[in-house]
Short mmCIF file of C-alpha atoms and ligand atoms in Angstrom, two decimals:
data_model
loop_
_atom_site.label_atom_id
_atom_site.label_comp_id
_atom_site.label_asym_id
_atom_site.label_seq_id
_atom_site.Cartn_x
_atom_site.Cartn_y
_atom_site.Cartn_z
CA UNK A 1 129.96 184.51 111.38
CA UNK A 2 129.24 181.82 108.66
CA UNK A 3 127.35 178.99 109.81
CA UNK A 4 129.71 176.33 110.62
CA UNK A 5 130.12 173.43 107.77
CA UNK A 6 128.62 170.39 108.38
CA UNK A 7 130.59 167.47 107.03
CA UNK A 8 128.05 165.19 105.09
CA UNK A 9 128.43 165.36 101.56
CA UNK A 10 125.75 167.65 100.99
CA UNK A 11 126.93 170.97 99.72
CA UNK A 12 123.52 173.22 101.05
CA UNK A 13 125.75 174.69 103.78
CA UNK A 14 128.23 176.48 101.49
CA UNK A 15 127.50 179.78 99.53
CA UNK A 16 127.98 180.90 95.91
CA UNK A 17 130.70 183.15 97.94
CA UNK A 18 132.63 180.09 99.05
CA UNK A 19 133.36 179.33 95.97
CA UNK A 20 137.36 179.25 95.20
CA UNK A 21 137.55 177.98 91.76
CA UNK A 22 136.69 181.41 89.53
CA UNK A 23 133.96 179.17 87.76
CA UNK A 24 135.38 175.74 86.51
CA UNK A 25 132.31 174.83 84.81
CA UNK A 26 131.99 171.39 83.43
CA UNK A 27 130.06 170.28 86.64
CA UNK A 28 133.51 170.87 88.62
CA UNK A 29 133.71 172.98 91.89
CA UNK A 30 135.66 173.49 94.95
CA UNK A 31 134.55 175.34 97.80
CA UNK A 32 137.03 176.14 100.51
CA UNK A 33 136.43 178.60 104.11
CA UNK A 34 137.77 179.26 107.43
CA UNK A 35 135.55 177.04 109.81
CA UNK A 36 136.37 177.66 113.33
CA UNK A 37 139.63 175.31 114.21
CA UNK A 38 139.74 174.17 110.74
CA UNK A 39 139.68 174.81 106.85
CA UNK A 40 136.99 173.45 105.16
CA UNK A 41 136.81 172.10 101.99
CA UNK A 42 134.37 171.05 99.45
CA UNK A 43 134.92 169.45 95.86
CA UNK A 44 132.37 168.48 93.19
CA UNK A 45 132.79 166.54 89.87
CA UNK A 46 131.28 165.10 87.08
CA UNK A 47 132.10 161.35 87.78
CA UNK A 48 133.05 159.60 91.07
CA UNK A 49 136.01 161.57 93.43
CA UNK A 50 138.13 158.60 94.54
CA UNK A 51 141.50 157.60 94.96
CA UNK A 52 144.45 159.59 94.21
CA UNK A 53 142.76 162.84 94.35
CA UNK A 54 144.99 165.41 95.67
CA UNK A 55 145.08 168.93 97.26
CA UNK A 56 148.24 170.78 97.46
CA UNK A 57 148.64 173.48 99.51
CA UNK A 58 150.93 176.16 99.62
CA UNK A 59 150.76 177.68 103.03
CA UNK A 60 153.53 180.44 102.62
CA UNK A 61 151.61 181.42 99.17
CA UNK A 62 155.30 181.30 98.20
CA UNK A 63 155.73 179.25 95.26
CA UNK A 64 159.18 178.74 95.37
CA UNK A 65 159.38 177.17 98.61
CA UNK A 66 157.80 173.63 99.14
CA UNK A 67 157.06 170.69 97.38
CA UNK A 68 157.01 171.41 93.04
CA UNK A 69 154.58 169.77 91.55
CA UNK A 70 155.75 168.30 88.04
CA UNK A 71 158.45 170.09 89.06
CA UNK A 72 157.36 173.54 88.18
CA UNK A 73 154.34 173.89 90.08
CA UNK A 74 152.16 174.07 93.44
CA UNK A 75 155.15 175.19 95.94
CA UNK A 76 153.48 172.81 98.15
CA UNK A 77 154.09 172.77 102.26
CA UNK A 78 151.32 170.35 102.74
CA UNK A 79 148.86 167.99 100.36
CA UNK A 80 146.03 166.05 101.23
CA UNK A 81 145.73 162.74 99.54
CA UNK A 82 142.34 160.66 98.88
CA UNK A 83 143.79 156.81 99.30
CA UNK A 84 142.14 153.85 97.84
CA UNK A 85 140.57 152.48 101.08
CA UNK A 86 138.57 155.78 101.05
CA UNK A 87 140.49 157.47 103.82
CA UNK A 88 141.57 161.29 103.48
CA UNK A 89 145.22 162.64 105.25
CA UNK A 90 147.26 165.35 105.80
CA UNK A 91 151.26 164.78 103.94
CA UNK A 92 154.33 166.88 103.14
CA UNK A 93 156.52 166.30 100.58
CA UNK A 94 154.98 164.44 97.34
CA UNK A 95 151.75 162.98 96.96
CA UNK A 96 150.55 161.19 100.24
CA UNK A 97 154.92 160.93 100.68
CA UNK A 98 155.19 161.94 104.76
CA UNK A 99 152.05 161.46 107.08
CA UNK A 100 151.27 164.42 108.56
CA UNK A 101 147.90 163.81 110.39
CA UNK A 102 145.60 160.50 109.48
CA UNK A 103 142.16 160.43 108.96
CA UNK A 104 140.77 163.64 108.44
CA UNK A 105 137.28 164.14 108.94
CA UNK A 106 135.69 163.59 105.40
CA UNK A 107 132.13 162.88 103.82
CA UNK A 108 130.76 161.95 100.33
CA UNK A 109 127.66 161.99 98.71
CA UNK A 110 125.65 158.69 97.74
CA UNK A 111 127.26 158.67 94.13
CA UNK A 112 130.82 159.98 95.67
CA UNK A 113 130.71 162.81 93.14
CA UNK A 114 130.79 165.61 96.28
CA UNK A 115 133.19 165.23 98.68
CA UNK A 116 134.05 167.59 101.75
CA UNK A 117 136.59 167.54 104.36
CA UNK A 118 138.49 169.85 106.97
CA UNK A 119 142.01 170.20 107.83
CA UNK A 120 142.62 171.56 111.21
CA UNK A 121 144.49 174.86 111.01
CA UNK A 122 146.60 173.90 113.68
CA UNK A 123 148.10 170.69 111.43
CA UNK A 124 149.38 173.44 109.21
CA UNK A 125 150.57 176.37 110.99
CA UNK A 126 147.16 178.15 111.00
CA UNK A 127 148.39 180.51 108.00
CA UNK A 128 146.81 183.64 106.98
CA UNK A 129 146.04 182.18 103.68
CA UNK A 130 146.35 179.19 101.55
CA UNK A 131 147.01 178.62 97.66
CA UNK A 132 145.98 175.37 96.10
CA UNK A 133 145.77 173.59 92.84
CA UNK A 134 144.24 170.28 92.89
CA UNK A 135 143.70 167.10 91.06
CA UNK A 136 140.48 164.77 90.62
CA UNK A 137 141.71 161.00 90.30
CA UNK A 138 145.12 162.24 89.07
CA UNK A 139 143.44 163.06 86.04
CA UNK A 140 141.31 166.51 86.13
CA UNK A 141 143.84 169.37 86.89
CA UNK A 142 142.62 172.77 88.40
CA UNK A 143 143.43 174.99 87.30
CA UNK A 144 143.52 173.59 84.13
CA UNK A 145 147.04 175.05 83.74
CA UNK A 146 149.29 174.34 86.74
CA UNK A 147 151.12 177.66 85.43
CA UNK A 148 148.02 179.79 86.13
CA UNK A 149 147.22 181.41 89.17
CA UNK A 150 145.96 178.94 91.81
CA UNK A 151 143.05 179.24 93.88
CA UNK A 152 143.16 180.82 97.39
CA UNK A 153 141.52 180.63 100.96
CA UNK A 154 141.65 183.35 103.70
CA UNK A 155 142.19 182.47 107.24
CA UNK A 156 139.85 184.68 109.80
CA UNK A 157 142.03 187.88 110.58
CA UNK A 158 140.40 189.24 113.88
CA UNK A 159 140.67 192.78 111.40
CA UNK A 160 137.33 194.89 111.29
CA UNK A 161 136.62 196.80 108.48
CA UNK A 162 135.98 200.35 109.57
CA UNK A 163 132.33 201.49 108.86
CA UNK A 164 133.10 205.11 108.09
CA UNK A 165 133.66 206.13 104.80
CA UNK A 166 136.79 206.90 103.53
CA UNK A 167 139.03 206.16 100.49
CA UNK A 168 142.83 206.05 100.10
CA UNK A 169 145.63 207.34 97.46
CA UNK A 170 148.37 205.68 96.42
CA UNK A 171 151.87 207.28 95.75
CA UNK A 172 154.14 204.62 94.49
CA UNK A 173 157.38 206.29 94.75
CA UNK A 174 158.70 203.36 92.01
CA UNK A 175 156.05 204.45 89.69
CA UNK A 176 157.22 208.44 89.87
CA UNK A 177 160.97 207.07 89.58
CA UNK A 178 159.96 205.39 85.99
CA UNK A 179 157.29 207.53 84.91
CA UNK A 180 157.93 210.37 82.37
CA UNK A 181 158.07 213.11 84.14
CA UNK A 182 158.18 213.23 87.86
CA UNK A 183 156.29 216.19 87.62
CA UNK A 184 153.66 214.57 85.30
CA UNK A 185 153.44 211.92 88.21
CA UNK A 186 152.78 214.23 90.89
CA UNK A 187 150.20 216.48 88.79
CA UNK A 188 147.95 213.44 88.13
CA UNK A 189 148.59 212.49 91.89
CA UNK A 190 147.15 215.77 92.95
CA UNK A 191 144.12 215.49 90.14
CA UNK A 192 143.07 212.77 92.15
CA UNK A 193 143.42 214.32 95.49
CA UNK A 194 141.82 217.52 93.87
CA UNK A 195 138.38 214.72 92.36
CA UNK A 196 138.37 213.42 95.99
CA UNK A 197 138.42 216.68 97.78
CA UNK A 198 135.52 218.18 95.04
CA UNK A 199 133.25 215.06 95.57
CA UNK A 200 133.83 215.87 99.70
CA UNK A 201 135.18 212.16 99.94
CA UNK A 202 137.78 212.23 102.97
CA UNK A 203 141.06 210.32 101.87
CA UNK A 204 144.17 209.18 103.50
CA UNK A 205 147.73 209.06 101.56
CA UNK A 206 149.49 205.69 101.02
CA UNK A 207 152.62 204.47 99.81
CA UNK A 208 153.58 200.97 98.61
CA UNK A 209 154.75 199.80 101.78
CA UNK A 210 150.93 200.44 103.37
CA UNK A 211 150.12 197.93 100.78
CA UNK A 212 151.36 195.21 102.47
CA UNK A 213 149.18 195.93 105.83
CA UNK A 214 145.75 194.55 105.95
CA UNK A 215 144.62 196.29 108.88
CA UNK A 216 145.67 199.60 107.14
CA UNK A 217 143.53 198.94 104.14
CA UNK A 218 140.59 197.76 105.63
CA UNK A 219 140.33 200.93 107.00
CA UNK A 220 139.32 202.23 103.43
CA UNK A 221 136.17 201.36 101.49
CA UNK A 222 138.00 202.29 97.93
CA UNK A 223 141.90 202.38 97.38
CA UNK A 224 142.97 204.88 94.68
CA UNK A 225 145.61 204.07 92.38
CA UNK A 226 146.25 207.06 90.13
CA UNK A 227 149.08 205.17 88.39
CA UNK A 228 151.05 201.96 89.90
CA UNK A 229 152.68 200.36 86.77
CA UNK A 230 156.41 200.30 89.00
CA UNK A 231 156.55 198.12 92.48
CA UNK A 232 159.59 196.67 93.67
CA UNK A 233 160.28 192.69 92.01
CA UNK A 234 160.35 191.76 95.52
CA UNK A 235 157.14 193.17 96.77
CA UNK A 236 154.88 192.60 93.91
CA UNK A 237 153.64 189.37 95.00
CA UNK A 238 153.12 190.33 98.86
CA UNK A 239 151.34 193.64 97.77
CA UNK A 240 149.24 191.52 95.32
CA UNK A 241 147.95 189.19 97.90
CA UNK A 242 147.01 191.85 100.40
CA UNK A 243 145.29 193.45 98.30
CA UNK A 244 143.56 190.45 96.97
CA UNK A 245 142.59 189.52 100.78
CA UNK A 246 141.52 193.28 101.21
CA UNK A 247 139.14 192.98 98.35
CA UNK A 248 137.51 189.43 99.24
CA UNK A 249 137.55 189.75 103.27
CA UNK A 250 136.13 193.25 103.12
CA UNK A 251 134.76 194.35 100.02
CA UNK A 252 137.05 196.99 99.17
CA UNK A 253 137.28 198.09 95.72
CA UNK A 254 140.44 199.27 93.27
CA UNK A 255 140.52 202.08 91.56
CA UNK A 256 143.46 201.81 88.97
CA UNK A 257 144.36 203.34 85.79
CA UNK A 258 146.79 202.08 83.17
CA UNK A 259 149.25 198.92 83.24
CA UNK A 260 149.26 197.68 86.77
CA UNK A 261 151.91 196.44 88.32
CA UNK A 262 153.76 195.02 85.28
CA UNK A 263 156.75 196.52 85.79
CA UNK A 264 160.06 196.52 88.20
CA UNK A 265 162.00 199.49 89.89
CA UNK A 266 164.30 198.66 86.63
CA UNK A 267 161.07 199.51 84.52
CA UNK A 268 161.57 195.75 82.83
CA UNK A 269 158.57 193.49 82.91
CA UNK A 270 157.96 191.61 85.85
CA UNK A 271 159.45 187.95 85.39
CA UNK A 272 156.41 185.22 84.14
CA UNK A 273 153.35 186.59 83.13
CA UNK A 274 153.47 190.70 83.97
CA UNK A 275 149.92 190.95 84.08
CA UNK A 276 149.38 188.34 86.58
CA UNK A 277 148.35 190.93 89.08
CA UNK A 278 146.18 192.75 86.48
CA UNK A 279 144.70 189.12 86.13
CA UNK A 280 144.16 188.57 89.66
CA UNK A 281 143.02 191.99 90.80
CA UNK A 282 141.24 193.42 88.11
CA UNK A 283 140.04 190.96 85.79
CA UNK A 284 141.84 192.70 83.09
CA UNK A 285 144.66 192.56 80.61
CA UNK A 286 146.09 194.10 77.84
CA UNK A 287 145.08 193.40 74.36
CA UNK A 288 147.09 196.06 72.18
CA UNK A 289 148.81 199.73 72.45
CA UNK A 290 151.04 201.84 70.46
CA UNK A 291 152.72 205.27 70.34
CA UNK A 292 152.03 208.21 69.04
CA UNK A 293 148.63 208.29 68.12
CA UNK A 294 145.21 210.17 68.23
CA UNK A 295 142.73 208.83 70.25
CA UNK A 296 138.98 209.48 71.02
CA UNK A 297 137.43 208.52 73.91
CA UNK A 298 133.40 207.97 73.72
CA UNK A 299 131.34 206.58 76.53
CA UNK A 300 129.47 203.46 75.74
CA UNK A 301 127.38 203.52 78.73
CA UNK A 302 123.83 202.99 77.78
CA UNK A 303 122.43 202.23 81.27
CA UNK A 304 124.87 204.84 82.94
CA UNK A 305 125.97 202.37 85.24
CA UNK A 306 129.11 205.17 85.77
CA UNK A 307 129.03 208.05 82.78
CA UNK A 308 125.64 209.77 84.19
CA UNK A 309 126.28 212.75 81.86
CA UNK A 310 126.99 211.01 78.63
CA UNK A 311 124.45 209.91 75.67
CA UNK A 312 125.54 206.33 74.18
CA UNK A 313 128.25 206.73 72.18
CA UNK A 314 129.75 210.12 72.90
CA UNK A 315 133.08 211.66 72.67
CA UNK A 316 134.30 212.10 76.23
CA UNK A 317 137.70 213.40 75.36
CA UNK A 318 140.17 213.47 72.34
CA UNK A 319 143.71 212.97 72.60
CA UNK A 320 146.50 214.24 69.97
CA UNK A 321 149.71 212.18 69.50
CA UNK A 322 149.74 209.88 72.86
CA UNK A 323 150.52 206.55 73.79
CA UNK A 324 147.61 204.10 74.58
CA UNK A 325 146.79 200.66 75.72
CA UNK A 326 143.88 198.84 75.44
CA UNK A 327 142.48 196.46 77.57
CA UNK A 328 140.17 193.60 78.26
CA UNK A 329 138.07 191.51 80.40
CA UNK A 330 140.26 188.20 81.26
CA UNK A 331 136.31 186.29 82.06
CA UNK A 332 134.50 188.08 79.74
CA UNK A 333 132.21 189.17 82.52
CA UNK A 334 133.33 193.01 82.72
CA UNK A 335 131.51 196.02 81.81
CA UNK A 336 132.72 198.26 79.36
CA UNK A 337 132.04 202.04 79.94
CA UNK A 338 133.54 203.76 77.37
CA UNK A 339 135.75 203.02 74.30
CA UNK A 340 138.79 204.57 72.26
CA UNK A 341 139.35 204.86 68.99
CA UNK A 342 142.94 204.40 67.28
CA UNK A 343 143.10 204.80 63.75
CA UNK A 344 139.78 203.42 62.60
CA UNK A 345 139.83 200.84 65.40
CA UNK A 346 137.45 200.14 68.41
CA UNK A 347 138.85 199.12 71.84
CA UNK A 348 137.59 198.88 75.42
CA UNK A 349 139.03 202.29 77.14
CA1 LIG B 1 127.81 169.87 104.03
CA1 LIG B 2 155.28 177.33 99.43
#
């Protein structure tokens, strides 16, 4: 276990891994864990954190029910409000609107530009996770965009990840509905049962409903999506958060080719922004595509962080009169391995 947050203002106690905010920068932070009874929460700022600061938080991590921020945003059950006289509660409803527990246990620094607090669990239905947006002094948003994806905390689970190793494969049966060819669907299926079975990797089968199961996927240290562009309008957001738990609570990684999760059973985008869960997940979205084309593949590996075999710059594969999409790193922190070639132009594969 973590060692347990001490409320003084100090932030030595919290790790780089606490960290909820997907690098704010600007000298803004907020830190956020499970602490026993409580959540705990940290936030630090470039000028003083005073009154009117608030914290919504959407305990269902559905955004549609609870309070709306602006209107449009936060899907708040619960907010905590910094009030002028330097005290820190628990509300629903609006801003500071219905007193839901007084006085929370809160701590600055000397300059007030580091604050932390807790909210017991208990005050707020001990969920399994909480999304938040947040405002400094009414006047710093994060995220920037109330639109964007908000940051999350994980409750503890009581789920062990299983120390044997083991990956999974996914069938989405929406994504063989809408594919091409059903047949197509189920021959790269079986390429990547036939890779997993050459490399003497043991593997289990899933299907999109095992998504939605965290003690099923923590069983798994890699989860295997040979193609997952369909999921059901309905389930997208639930499978997206389970696997966004599975991936910060136990390390797992994704293994995903192609548009993911963009589209519905209907094969129509996914309503708002349809690579939200590419976003989230992956760190990736699409730049371009296009159909038909010829495309070459080369590695562009130098280090061989993945592409042992290949020289810098090598053709991998060539492709005659295919579709293609192209895709890129949403932070700018992801590592390219190889690139394709469309008509004269250079994209990350
Ligand atoms: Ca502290
Ligand atoms: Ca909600």
């Amino acid at each position: 276990m973590a060692t347990p947050i001490t409320v003084d203002g100090n932030l030595n106690d919290w790790t780089a891994a606490d960290r909820i905010d997907r690098g704010l920068g600007n000298g803004y932070a907020i830190y956020a864990r499970s602490d026993g009874a409580d959540f705990a929460f940290a936030m630090t700022a470039p000028m003083a954190i005073g009154a009117n600061t608030t914290m919504w938080l959407n305990t269902d991590r559905n955004a549609a029910t609870g309070y709306q921020v602006f209107g449009f945003a936060g899907g708040a059950e619960y907010n905590v409000n910094f009030a002028a006289d330097g005290t820190v509660s628990l509300y629903s409803g609006a801003a500071g609107q219905t007193l839901v527990a007084a006085g929370l246990q809160v701590a600055w620094s000397a300059d007030r530009t580091t604050v932390e607090f807790r909210v017991p669990k208990a005050a707020i239905g001990s969920p399994q996770a909480i999304d938040i947006i947040t405002d400094v002094n009414d006047t710093v948003f994060q995220p920037t965009s109330y639109s964007s994806t908000p940051f999350t905390v994980f409750n503890d689970t009581g789920i062990v990840a299983d120390p044997s190793h083991r990956i999974a494969i996914v069938w989405s049966e929406t994504t063989a509905s809408n594919y091409f060819s059903k047949t197509a669907y189920s021959q790269l299926f079986m390429a990547a049962q036939s890779q997993a079975m050459q490399a003497g990797v043991p593997f289990d089968i899933l299907t999109e409903s095992d998504l939605t199961n965290l003690a099923t996927l923590a069983k798994y240290d890699s989860i295997v999506f040979p193609s997952f562009r369909n999921v059901a309008a309905d389930k997208a957001d639930l499978i997206a958060h389970t696997l966004e738990q599975a991936t910060k609570q136990f390390g797992i990684g994704l293994v995903a080719a192609g548009e993911f999760m963009t589209n519905g059973a209907d094969n129509a985008a996914l309503a708002g922004d349809s690579y939200a869960r590419m976003k989230l997940l992956f760190d990736a979205t699409r730049v371009t595509s296009g159909f038909p084309a010829d495309v070459t593949i080369k590695a562009s590996d130098p280090t061989h962080l993945v592409l042992d075999g290949y020289d810098d710059g090598q053709v991998v594969r060539q492709y005659t009169n295919v579709g293609w999409n192209a895709f890129t790193s949403v932070s700018g922190t992801g590592k390219t391995i190889a690139t394709e070639t469309v008509g004269g132009q250079t994209y990350a594969a």
